[in-house]
PDB file of C-alpha atoms in Angstrom:
ATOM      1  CA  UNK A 217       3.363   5.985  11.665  1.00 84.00           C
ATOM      2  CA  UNK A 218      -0.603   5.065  12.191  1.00 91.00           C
ATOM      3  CA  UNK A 219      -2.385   2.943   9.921  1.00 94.00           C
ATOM      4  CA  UNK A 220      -4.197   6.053   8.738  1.00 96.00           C
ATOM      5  CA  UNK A 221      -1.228   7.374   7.773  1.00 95.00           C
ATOM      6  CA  UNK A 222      -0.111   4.662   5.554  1.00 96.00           C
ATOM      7  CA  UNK A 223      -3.502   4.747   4.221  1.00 98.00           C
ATOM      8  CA  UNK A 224      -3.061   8.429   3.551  1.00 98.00           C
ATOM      9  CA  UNK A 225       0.468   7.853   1.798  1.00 97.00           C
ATOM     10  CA  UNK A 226      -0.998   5.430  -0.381  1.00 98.00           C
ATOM     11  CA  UNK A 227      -3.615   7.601  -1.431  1.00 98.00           C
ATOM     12  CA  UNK A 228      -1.873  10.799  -1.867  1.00 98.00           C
ATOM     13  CA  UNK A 229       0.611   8.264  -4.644  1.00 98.00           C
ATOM     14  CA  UNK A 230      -2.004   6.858  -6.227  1.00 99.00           C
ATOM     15  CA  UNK A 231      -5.220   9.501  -6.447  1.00 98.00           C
ATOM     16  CA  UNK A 232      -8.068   8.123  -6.501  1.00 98.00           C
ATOM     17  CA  UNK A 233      -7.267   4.943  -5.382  1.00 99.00           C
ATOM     18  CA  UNK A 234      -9.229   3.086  -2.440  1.00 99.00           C
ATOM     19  CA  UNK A 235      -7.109   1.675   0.328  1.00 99.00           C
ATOM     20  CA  UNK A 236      -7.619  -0.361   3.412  1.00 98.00           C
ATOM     21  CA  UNK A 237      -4.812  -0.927   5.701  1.00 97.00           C
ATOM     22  CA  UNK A 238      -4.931  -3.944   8.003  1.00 97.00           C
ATOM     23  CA  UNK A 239      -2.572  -4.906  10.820  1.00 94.00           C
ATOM     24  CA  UNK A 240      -3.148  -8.505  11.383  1.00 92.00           C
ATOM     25  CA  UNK A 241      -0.750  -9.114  14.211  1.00 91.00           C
ATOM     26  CA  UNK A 242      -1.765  -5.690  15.772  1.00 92.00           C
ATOM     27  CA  UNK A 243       2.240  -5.031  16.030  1.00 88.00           C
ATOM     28  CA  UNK A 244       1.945  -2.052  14.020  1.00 83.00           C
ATOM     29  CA  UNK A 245       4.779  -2.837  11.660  1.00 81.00           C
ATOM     30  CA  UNK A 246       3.222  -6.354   9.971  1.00 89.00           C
ATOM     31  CA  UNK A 247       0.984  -4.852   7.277  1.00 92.00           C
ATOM     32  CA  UNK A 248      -1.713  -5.779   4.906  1.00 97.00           C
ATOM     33  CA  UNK A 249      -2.526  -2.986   2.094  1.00 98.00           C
ATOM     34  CA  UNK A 250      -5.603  -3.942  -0.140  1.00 99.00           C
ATOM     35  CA  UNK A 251      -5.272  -1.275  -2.714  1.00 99.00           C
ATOM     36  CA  UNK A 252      -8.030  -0.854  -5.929  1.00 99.00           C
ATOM     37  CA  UNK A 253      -6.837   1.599  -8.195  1.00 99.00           C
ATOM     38  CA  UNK A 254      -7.306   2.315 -11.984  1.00 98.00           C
ATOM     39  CA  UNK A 255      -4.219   2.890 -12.957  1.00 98.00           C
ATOM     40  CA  UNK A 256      -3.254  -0.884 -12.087  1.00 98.00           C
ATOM     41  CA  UNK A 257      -5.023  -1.727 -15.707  1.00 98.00           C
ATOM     42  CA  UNK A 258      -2.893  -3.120 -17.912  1.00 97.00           C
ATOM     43  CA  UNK A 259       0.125  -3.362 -15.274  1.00 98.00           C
ATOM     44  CA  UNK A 260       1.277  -6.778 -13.750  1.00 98.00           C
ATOM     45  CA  UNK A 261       1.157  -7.498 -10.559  1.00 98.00           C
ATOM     46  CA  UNK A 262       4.940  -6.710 -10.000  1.00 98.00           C
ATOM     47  CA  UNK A 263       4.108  -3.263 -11.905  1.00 98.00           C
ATOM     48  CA  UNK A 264       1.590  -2.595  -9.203  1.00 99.00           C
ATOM     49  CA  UNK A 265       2.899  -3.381  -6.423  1.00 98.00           C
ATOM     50  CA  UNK A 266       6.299  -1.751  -7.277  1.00 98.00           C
ATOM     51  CA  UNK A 267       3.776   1.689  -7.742  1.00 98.00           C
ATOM     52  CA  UNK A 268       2.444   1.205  -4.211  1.00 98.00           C
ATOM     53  CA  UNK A 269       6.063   0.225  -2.537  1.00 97.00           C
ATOM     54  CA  UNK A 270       7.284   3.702  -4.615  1.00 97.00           C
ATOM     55  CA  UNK A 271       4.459   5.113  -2.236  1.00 97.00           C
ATOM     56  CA  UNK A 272       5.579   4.181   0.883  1.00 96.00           C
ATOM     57  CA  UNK A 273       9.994   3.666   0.255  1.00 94.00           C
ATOM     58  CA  UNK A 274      11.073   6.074   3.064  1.00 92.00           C
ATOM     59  CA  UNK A 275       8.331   4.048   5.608  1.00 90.00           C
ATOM     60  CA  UNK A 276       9.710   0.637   4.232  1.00 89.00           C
ATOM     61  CA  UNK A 277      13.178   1.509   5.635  1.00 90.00           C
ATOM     62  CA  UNK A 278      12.371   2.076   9.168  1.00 88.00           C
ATOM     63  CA  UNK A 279       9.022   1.651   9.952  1.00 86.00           C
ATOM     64  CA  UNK A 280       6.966  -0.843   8.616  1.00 88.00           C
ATOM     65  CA  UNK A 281       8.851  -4.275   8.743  1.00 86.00           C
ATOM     66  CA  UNK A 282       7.003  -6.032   6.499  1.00 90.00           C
ATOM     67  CA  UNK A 283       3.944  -4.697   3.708  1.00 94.00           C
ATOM     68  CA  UNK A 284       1.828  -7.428   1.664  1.00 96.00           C
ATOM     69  CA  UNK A 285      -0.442  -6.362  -0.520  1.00 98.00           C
ATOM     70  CA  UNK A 286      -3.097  -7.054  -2.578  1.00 98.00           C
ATOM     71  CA  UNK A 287      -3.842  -5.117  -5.933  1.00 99.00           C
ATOM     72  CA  UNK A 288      -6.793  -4.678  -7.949  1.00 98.00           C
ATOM     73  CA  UNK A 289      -7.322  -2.594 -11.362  1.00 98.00           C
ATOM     74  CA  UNK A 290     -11.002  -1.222 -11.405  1.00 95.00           C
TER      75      UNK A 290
END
């Protein structure tokens, strides 16, 4: 799976949401997901990150190792 992809994923979970994907060990399976999205108000940060993970649960078993993320309501 590209990083495009998991940007896509993201995206099509969340609508209207902006997403960048960054892979700082350029291994491909080490990611970074900044992630702004309005429906983050009034969630915690478990809350939305749990929505993003929901995104991407089939990836998260196989392909991408390991996902951190930063969340931000706008």
């Amino acid at each position: 799976m590209t990083l495009d992809q998991i940007k896509e994923k993201i995206e099509m979970g969340l609508p209207g949401s902006q997403v960048e994907i960054l892979d700082p060990f350029r291994d491909g399976v080490h990611i970074k997901a900044i992630v702004k999205y309005t429906g983050f108000q009034k969630k915690s940060i478990l809350e939305q990150h749990r929505m993003v993970y929901d995104t991407l649960k089939e990836e998260l078993k196989e392909e991408i190792h390991a996902l951190g993320l930063e969340t931000l309501a706008i």
